[in-house]
Amino acid sequence: MRSEEKIFIQALQGKKTSRPPIWLMRQAGRYLPEYKEVRKEAGSFLDLCFNPELATEVTLQPIRRYSFDASILFSDILVIPHALGQKLWFAEGEGPKLEALKGEEDFEHLTAANLHEILGPVYQTVRNLRQSLPKETALIGFAGAPWTVASYMIEGGGTKDFMKLKKWAFGKPALFQRLIDLLVDVTADYLLKQVEAGAEALQIFDSWAGVIPAAELKRWSLDPIERIAKKVKAAHPSIPVIAFPRGVGLGYLSFAESGVIDCLSLDQGLPLSWIKSNLQSKKVVQGNLDPVSLLVGGEHLETSVGAILKNLDGGPFVFNLGHGIIQYTNPDHVTLLVELVCGSD
């Protein structure tokens, strides 16, 4: 089946589909018992990301269970700083840890010389998936947006106040721009390699865009994402690009005006009527069920899904969450979600 015949790709092209296509962020992950078994076999999380056989397996697991319309490559946004030479590890129960960049001297140690050699296993996973996925299932490649990746590189991991990141952006804007420029170039190259390996659509995750002051949003989030998308589309004009600037509120309006972003993935903080009137009239939209609604399940899930479908199913639309699946989610709740969205299809 050609990409353009797949319901997910049709929706990203702005076509009204017979039903909303559905996939979920973090659909391959810790809520599935079969994932936990493979995770034990892999060793570390990073080892799993760089093992094409095991990464392929965990990517396919939710497709076998739920027949989602799209499958997203199993990897992590922080493989980019790892490939640039920044020390990265995943502490059990704590998340990612990096040897934080402190200034220009640390920045000078970053190099893209071995980028594709280091990321070669990821490209192999993409090739494996194109061979293994059902013919009707689209394959999504992805990367983190420069602002979000830079946040981990500078903070050394997760953070609540983003103080170190903002001190760079506000206090050392020229140096911070150099880091953003580097991340734009290597991220575009990384996504191009994913497309060459078989990815049919791309999502750029700017998970921490919501902490950028409104006046700086264009400079540090929208512009870098657009630059990446332009580089990709210069080589592959038909590849749809999804942007997920989580938490930017009214800032989504500027993303909706972009000529190189095909779809906006929306967080749960946006009113459905506002999405319909202000965003869906300009752009394909994706989202935006609260992951906690999926965690809770039952009547609340049914009501929440019904409201999203009532408001957004009239235009080009992809059903998804407002963020990733919570690890404690009952897999049966996902089964119910798929039934609610897809009906008897």
PDB file of N, CA, C and O in Angstrom, residues 46 49-50 75-90 97-99 101 107-123 143 149 153 179 182-183 185-187 189-191 193-194:
ATOM      1  N   LEU A  46      19.044   2.936  27.078  1.00  0.00           N
ATOM      2  CA  LEU A  46      19.818   3.349  25.912  1.00  0.00           C
ATOM      3  C   LEU A  46      20.202   2.141  25.069  1.00  0.00           C
ATOM      4  O   LEU A  46      20.184   2.204  23.831  1.00  0.00           O
ATOM      5  N   CYS A  49      17.295   1.357  22.885  1.00  0.00           N
ATOM      6  CA  CYS A  49      17.168   2.274  21.753  1.00  0.00           C
ATOM      7  C   CYS A  49      18.136   1.930  20.622  1.00  0.00           C
ATOM      8  O   CYS A  49      17.828   2.145  19.444  1.00  0.00           O
ATOM      9  N   PHE A  50      19.310   1.404  20.973  1.00  0.00           N
ATOM     10  CA  PHE A  50      20.343   1.133  19.967  1.00  0.00           C
ATOM     11  C   PHE A  50      20.442  -0.346  19.590  1.00  0.00           C
ATOM     12  O   PHE A  50      21.414  -0.746  18.959  1.00  0.00           O
ATOM     13  N   SER A  75      12.589   5.159  20.073  1.00  0.00           N
ATOM     14  CA  SER A  75      13.919   5.712  20.310  1.00  0.00           C
ATOM     15  C   SER A  75      13.768   6.765  21.394  1.00  0.00           C
ATOM     16  O   SER A  75      12.822   6.705  22.190  1.00  0.00           O
ATOM     17  N   ASP A  76      14.642   7.752  21.428  1.00  0.00           N
ATOM     18  CA  ASP A  76      14.561   8.809  22.422  1.00  0.00           C
ATOM     19  C   ASP A  76      15.124  10.083  21.813  1.00  0.00           C
ATOM     20  O   ASP A  76      16.037  10.033  20.976  1.00  0.00           O
ATOM     21  N   ILE A  77      14.604  11.233  22.240  1.00  0.00           N
ATOM     22  CA  ILE A  77      15.089  12.495  21.670  1.00  0.00           C
ATOM     23  C   ILE A  77      16.537  12.769  22.044  1.00  0.00           C
ATOM     24  O   ILE A  77      17.217  13.537  21.357  1.00  0.00           O
ATOM     25  N   LEU A  78      17.040  12.112  23.094  1.00  0.00           N
ATOM     26  CA  LEU A  78      18.393  12.427  23.563  1.00  0.00           C
ATOM     27  C   LEU A  78      19.480  11.604  22.883  1.00  0.00           C
ATOM     28  O   LEU A  78      20.653  11.721  23.255  1.00  0.00           O
ATOM     29  N   VAL A  79      19.117  10.822  21.883  1.00  0.00           N
ATOM     30  CA  VAL A  79      20.176  10.164  21.111  1.00  0.00           C
ATOM     31  C   VAL A  79      20.994  11.201  20.344  1.00  0.00           C
ATOM     32  O   VAL A  79      22.155  10.940  19.991  1.00  0.00           O
ATOM     33  N   ILE A  80      20.427  12.381  20.111  1.00  0.00           N
ATOM     34  CA  ILE A  80      21.173  13.431  19.410  1.00  0.00           C
ATOM     35  C   ILE A  80      22.340  13.947  20.252  1.00  0.00           C
ATOM     36  O   ILE A  80      23.491  13.941  19.789  1.00  0.00           O
ATOM     37  N   PRO A  81      22.137  14.434  21.476  1.00  0.00           N
ATOM     38  CA  PRO A  81      23.309  14.841  22.265  1.00  0.00           C
ATOM     39  C   PRO A  81      24.285  13.699  22.506  1.00  0.00           C
ATOM     40  O   PRO A  81      25.505  13.918  22.528  1.00  0.00           O
ATOM     41  N   HIS A  82      23.777  12.485  22.646  1.00  0.00           N
ATOM     42  CA  HIS A  82      24.666  11.320  22.785  1.00  0.00           C
ATOM     43  C   HIS A  82      25.560  11.191  21.555  1.00  0.00           C
ATOM     44  O   HIS A  82      26.780  10.984  21.665  1.00  0.00           O
ATOM     45  N   ALA A  83      24.972  11.338  20.365  1.00  0.00           N
ATOM     46  CA  ALA A  83      25.736  11.209  19.126  1.00  0.00           C
ATOM     47  C   ALA A  83      26.695  12.377  18.928  1.00  0.00           C
ATOM     48  O   ALA A  83      27.686  12.253  18.200  1.00  0.00           O
ATOM     49  N   LEU A  84      26.411  13.509  19.572  1.00  0.00           N
ATOM     50  CA  LEU A  84      27.309  14.669  19.490  1.00  0.00           C
ATOM     51  C   LEU A  84      28.480  14.561  20.468  1.00  0.00           C
ATOM     52  O   LEU A  84      29.371  15.403  20.467  1.00  0.00           O
ATOM     53  N   GLY A  85      28.458  13.536  21.308  1.00  0.00           N
ATOM     54  CA  GLY A  85      29.570  13.319  22.227  1.00  0.00           C
ATOM     55  C   GLY A  85      29.313  13.715  23.667  1.00  0.00           C
ATOM     56  O   GLY A  85      30.232  13.670  24.493  1.00  0.00           O
ATOM     57  N   GLN A  86      28.070  14.090  23.984  1.00  0.00           N
ATOM     58  CA  GLN A  86      27.753  14.420  25.371  1.00  0.00           C
ATOM     59  C   GLN A  86      27.401  13.144  26.129  1.00  0.00           C
ATOM     60  O   GLN A  86      26.619  12.317  25.652  1.00  0.00           O
ATOM     61  N   LYS A  87      27.962  12.980  27.298  1.00  0.00           N
ATOM     62  CA  LYS A  87      27.725  11.771  28.080  1.00  0.00           C
ATOM     63  C   LYS A  87      26.259  11.699  28.502  1.00  0.00           C
ATOM     64  O   LYS A  87      25.706  12.655  29.050  1.00  0.00           O
ATOM     65  N   LEU A  88      25.627  10.556  28.231  1.00  0.00           N
ATOM     66  CA  LEU A  88      24.209  10.355  28.514  1.00  0.00           C
ATOM     67  C   LEU A  88      24.011   9.009  29.181  1.00  0.00           C
ATOM     68  O   LEU A  88      24.602   8.016  28.770  1.00  0.00           O
ATOM     69  N   TRP A  89      23.190   8.989  30.218  1.00  0.00           N
ATOM     70  CA  TRP A  89      22.794   7.715  30.821  1.00  0.00           C
ATOM     71  C   TRP A  89      21.394   7.875  31.399  1.00  0.00           C
ATOM     72  O   TRP A  89      20.892   8.983  31.575  1.00  0.00           O
ATOM     73  N   PHE A  90      20.734   6.752  31.656  1.00  0.00           N
ATOM     74  CA  PHE A  90      19.382   6.761  32.192  1.00  0.00           C
ATOM     75  C   PHE A  90      19.409   6.123  33.571  1.00  0.00           C
ATOM     76  O   PHE A  90      19.674   4.927  33.705  1.00  0.00           O
ATOM     77  N   LYS A  97      19.995  11.426  32.373  1.00  0.00           N
ATOM     78  CA  LYS A  97      21.019  12.260  32.991  1.00  0.00           C
ATOM     79  C   LYS A  97      22.094  12.538  31.941  1.00  0.00           C
ATOM     80  O   LYS A  97      22.484  11.630  31.196  1.00  0.00           O
ATOM     81  N   LEU A  98      22.561  13.771  31.887  1.00  0.00           N
ATOM     82  CA  LEU A  98      23.636  14.149  30.980  1.00  0.00           C
ATOM     83  C   LEU A  98      24.696  14.923  31.743  1.00  0.00           C
ATOM     84  O   LEU A  98      24.404  15.553  32.756  1.00  0.00           O
ATOM     85  N   GLU A  99      25.906  14.865  31.229  1.00  0.00           N
ATOM     86  CA  GLU A  99      26.981  15.691  31.770  1.00  0.00           C
ATOM     87  C   GLU A  99      26.742  17.102  31.249  1.00  0.00           C
ATOM     88  O   GLU A  99      27.064  17.416  30.104  1.00  0.00           O
ATOM     89  N   LEU A 101      26.207  20.848  29.956  1.00  0.00           N
ATOM     90  CA  LEU A 101      27.026  21.901  29.362  1.00  0.00           C
ATOM     91  C   LEU A 101      27.033  23.100  30.300  1.00  0.00           C
ATOM     92  O   LEU A 101      25.974  23.556  30.742  1.00  0.00           O
ATOM     93  N   PHE A 107      30.809  23.339  25.097  1.00  0.00           N
ATOM     94  CA  PHE A 107      30.175  23.357  23.786  1.00  0.00           C
ATOM     95  C   PHE A 107      31.158  22.954  22.689  1.00  0.00           C
ATOM     96  O   PHE A 107      30.797  22.251  21.739  1.00  0.00           O
ATOM     97  N   GLU A 108      32.398  23.378  22.825  1.00  0.00           N
ATOM     98  CA  GLU A 108      33.404  23.095  21.796  1.00  0.00           C
ATOM     99  C   GLU A 108      33.718  21.614  21.670  1.00  0.00           C
ATOM    100  O   GLU A 108      34.274  21.176  20.668  1.00  0.00           O
ATOM    101  N   HIS A 109      33.362  20.823  22.677  1.00  0.00           N
ATOM    102  CA  HIS A 109      33.634  19.390  22.621  1.00  0.00           C
ATOM    103  C   HIS A 109      32.583  18.625  21.822  1.00  0.00           C
ATOM    104  O   HIS A 109      32.762  17.438  21.534  1.00  0.00           O
ATOM    105  N   LEU A 110      31.499  19.284  21.483  1.00  0.00           N
ATOM    106  CA  LEU A 110      30.444  18.630  20.706  1.00  0.00           C
ATOM    107  C   LEU A 110      30.871  18.537  19.245  1.00  0.00           C
ATOM    108  O   LEU A 110      31.390  19.498  18.678  1.00  0.00           O
ATOM    109  N   THR A 111      30.621  17.390  18.636  1.00  0.00           N
ATOM    110  CA  THR A 111      30.968  17.218  17.224  1.00  0.00           C
ATOM    111  C   THR A 111      29.983  16.273  16.537  1.00  0.00           C
ATOM    112  O   THR A 111      29.541  15.285  17.127  1.00  0.00           O
ATOM    113  N   ALA A 112      29.654  16.631  15.298  1.00  0.00           N
ATOM    114  CA  ALA A 112      28.753  15.793  14.500  1.00  0.00           C
ATOM    115  C   ALA A 112      29.524  14.865  13.567  1.00  0.00           C
ATOM    116  O   ALA A 112      28.922  14.227  12.698  1.00  0.00           O
ATOM    117  N   ALA A 113      30.815  14.748  13.764  1.00  0.00           N
ATOM    118  CA  ALA A 113      31.654  13.979  12.839  1.00  0.00           C
ATOM    119  C   ALA A 113      31.205  12.528  12.708  1.00  0.00           C
ATOM    120  O   ALA A 113      31.282  11.939  11.622  1.00  0.00           O
ATOM    121  N   ASN A 114      30.759  11.925  13.814  1.00  0.00           N
ATOM    122  CA  ASN A 114      30.364  10.510  13.794  1.00  0.00           C
ATOM    123  C   ASN A 114      28.858  10.333  13.963  1.00  0.00           C
ATOM    124  O   ASN A 114      28.406   9.258  14.376  1.00  0.00           O
ATOM    125  N   LEU A 115      28.094  11.362  13.659  1.00  0.00           N
ATOM    126  CA  LEU A 115      26.658  11.365  13.924  1.00  0.00           C
ATOM    127  C   LEU A 115      25.957  10.135  13.353  1.00  0.00           C
ATOM    128  O   LEU A 115      25.287   9.393  14.067  1.00  0.00           O
ATOM    129  N   HIS A 116      26.101   9.919  12.054  1.00  0.00           N
ATOM    130  CA  HIS A 116      25.331   8.853  11.416  1.00  0.00           C
ATOM    131  C   HIS A 116      25.882   7.465  11.735  1.00  0.00           C
ATOM    132  O   HIS A 116      25.138   6.481  11.736  1.00  0.00           O
ATOM    133  N   GLU A 117      27.167   7.387  12.025  1.00  0.00           N
ATOM    134  CA  GLU A 117      27.727   6.108  12.456  1.00  0.00           C
ATOM    135  C   GLU A 117      27.126   5.700  13.798  1.00  0.00           C
ATOM    136  O   GLU A 117      26.710   4.548  13.985  1.00  0.00           O
ATOM    137  N   ILE A 118      27.054   6.645  14.723  1.00  0.00           N
ATOM    138  CA  ILE A 118      26.501   6.351  16.046  1.00  0.00           C
ATOM    139  C   ILE A 118      25.005   6.064  15.964  1.00  0.00           C
ATOM    140  O   ILE A 118      24.486   5.172  16.655  1.00  0.00           O
ATOM    141  N   LEU A 119      24.300   6.799  15.104  1.00  0.00           N
ATOM    142  CA  LEU A 119      22.854   6.637  14.986  1.00  0.00           C
ATOM    143  C   LEU A 119      22.454   5.567  13.981  1.00  0.00           C
ATOM    144  O   LEU A 119      21.255   5.342  13.767  1.00  0.00           O
ATOM    145  N   GLY A 120      23.422   4.876  13.414  1.00  0.00           N
ATOM    146  CA  GLY A 120      23.133   3.827  12.441  1.00  0.00           C
ATOM    147  C   GLY A 120      22.130   2.793  12.918  1.00  0.00           C
ATOM    148  O   GLY A 120      21.235   2.388  12.149  1.00  0.00           O
ATOM    149  N   PRO A 121      22.209   2.321  14.175  1.00  0.00           N
ATOM    150  CA  PRO A 121      21.217   1.346  14.649  1.00  0.00           C
ATOM    151  C   PRO A 121      19.782   1.874  14.611  1.00  0.00           C
ATOM    152  O   PRO A 121      18.846   1.100  14.400  1.00  0.00           O
ATOM    153  N   VAL A 122      19.606   3.177  14.809  1.00  0.00           N
ATOM    154  CA  VAL A 122      18.264   3.754  14.738  1.00  0.00           C
ATOM    155  C   VAL A 122      17.728   3.656  13.311  1.00  0.00           C
ATOM    156  O   VAL A 122      16.575   3.286  13.082  1.00  0.00           O
ATOM    157  N   TYR A 123      18.568   3.963  12.351  1.00  0.00           N
ATOM    158  CA  TYR A 123      18.138   3.869  10.951  1.00  0.00           C
ATOM    159  C   TYR A 123      17.817   2.417  10.580  1.00  0.00           C
ATOM    160  O   TYR A 123      16.889   2.170   9.799  1.00  0.00           O
ATOM    161  N   ALA A 143      12.048  13.383  16.188  1.00  0.00           N
ATOM    162  CA  ALA A 143      13.202  13.958  16.873  1.00  0.00           C
ATOM    163  C   ALA A 143      12.689  15.000  17.850  1.00  0.00           C
ATOM    164  O   ALA A 143      11.543  15.469  17.748  1.00  0.00           O
ATOM    165  N   VAL A 149      15.695  19.724  23.387  1.00  0.00           N
ATOM    166  CA  VAL A 149      16.944  18.966  23.493  1.00  0.00           C
ATOM    167  C   VAL A 149      17.995  19.794  24.221  1.00  0.00           C
ATOM    168  O   VAL A 149      18.726  19.293  25.093  1.00  0.00           O
ATOM    169  N   MET A 153      20.479  19.197  27.626  1.00  0.00           N
ATOM    170  CA  MET A 153      21.928  19.331  27.493  1.00  0.00           C
ATOM    171  C   MET A 153      22.501  20.325  28.499  1.00  0.00           C
ATOM    172  O   MET A 153      23.614  20.145  29.007  1.00  0.00           O
ATOM    173  N   LEU A 179      24.267  26.839  19.772  1.00  0.00           N
ATOM    174  CA  LEU A 179      23.794  25.501  20.136  1.00  0.00           C
ATOM    175  C   LEU A 179      22.519  25.159  19.370  1.00  0.00           C
ATOM    176  O   LEU A 179      22.387  24.051  18.824  1.00  0.00           O
ATOM    177  N   LEU A 182      23.391  24.378  15.747  1.00  0.00           N
ATOM    178  CA  LEU A 182      23.960  23.034  15.640  1.00  0.00           C
ATOM    179  C   LEU A 182      22.860  21.986  15.702  1.00  0.00           C
ATOM    180  O   LEU A 182      22.837  21.041  14.887  1.00  0.00           O
ATOM    181  N   LEU A 183      21.935  22.142  16.639  1.00  0.00           N
ATOM    182  CA  LEU A 183      20.856  21.165  16.784  1.00  0.00           C
ATOM    183  C   LEU A 183      19.908  21.186  15.587  1.00  0.00           C
ATOM    184  O   LEU A 183      19.394  20.133  15.183  1.00  0.00           O
ATOM    185  N   ASP A 185      20.798  21.765  12.458  1.00  0.00           N
ATOM    186  CA  ASP A 185      21.485  21.063  11.370  1.00  0.00           C
ATOM    187  C   ASP A 185      21.513  19.552  11.585  1.00  0.00           C
ATOM    188  O   ASP A 185      21.191  18.783  10.670  1.00  0.00           O
ATOM    189  N   VAL A 186      21.914  19.121  12.778  1.00  0.00           N
ATOM    190  CA  VAL A 186      22.040  17.673  12.996  1.00  0.00           C
ATOM    191  C   VAL A 186      20.669  17.004  13.083  1.00  0.00           C
ATOM    192  O   VAL A 186      20.508  15.859  12.633  1.00  0.00           O
ATOM    193  N   THR A 187      19.670  17.712  13.608  1.00  0.00           N
ATOM    194  CA  THR A 187      18.321  17.136  13.683  1.00  0.00           C
ATOM    195  C   THR A 187      17.731  16.967  12.297  1.00  0.00           C
ATOM    196  O   THR A 187      17.103  15.945  11.995  1.00  0.00           O
ATOM    197  N   ASP A 189      19.449  16.518   9.530  1.00  0.00           N
ATOM    198  CA  ASP A 189      20.168  15.392   8.929  1.00  0.00           C
ATOM    199  C   ASP A 189      19.657  14.053   9.462  1.00  0.00           C
ATOM    200  O   ASP A 189      19.510  13.083   8.717  1.00  0.00           O
ATOM    201  N   TYR A 190      19.409  14.010  10.759  1.00  0.00           N
ATOM    202  CA  TYR A 190      18.903  12.799  11.413  1.00  0.00           C
ATOM    203  C   TYR A 190      17.533  12.417  10.855  1.00  0.00           C
ATOM    204  O   TYR A 190      17.285  11.251  10.526  1.00  0.00           O
ATOM    205  N   LEU A 191      16.649  13.393  10.700  1.00  0.00           N
ATOM    206  CA  LEU A 191      15.313  13.106  10.179  1.00  0.00           C
ATOM    207  C   LEU A 191      15.366  12.714   8.704  1.00  0.00           C
ATOM    208  O   LEU A 191      14.611  11.845   8.255  1.00  0.00           O
ATOM    209  N   LYS A 193      17.731  11.067   7.274  1.00  0.00           N
ATOM    210  CA  LYS A 193      18.166   9.664   7.256  1.00  0.00           C
ATOM    211  C   LYS A 193      17.011   8.735   7.625  1.00  0.00           C
ATOM    212  O   LYS A 193      16.904   7.629   7.084  1.00  0.00           O
ATOM    213  N   GLN A 194      16.148   9.180   8.528  1.00  0.00           N
ATOM    214  CA  GLN A 194      14.984   8.362   8.868  1.00  0.00           C
ATOM    215  C   GLN A 194      14.046   8.220   7.671  1.00  0.00           C
ATOM    216  O   GLN A 194      13.506   7.145   7.409  1.00  0.00           O
TER     217      GLN A 194
END
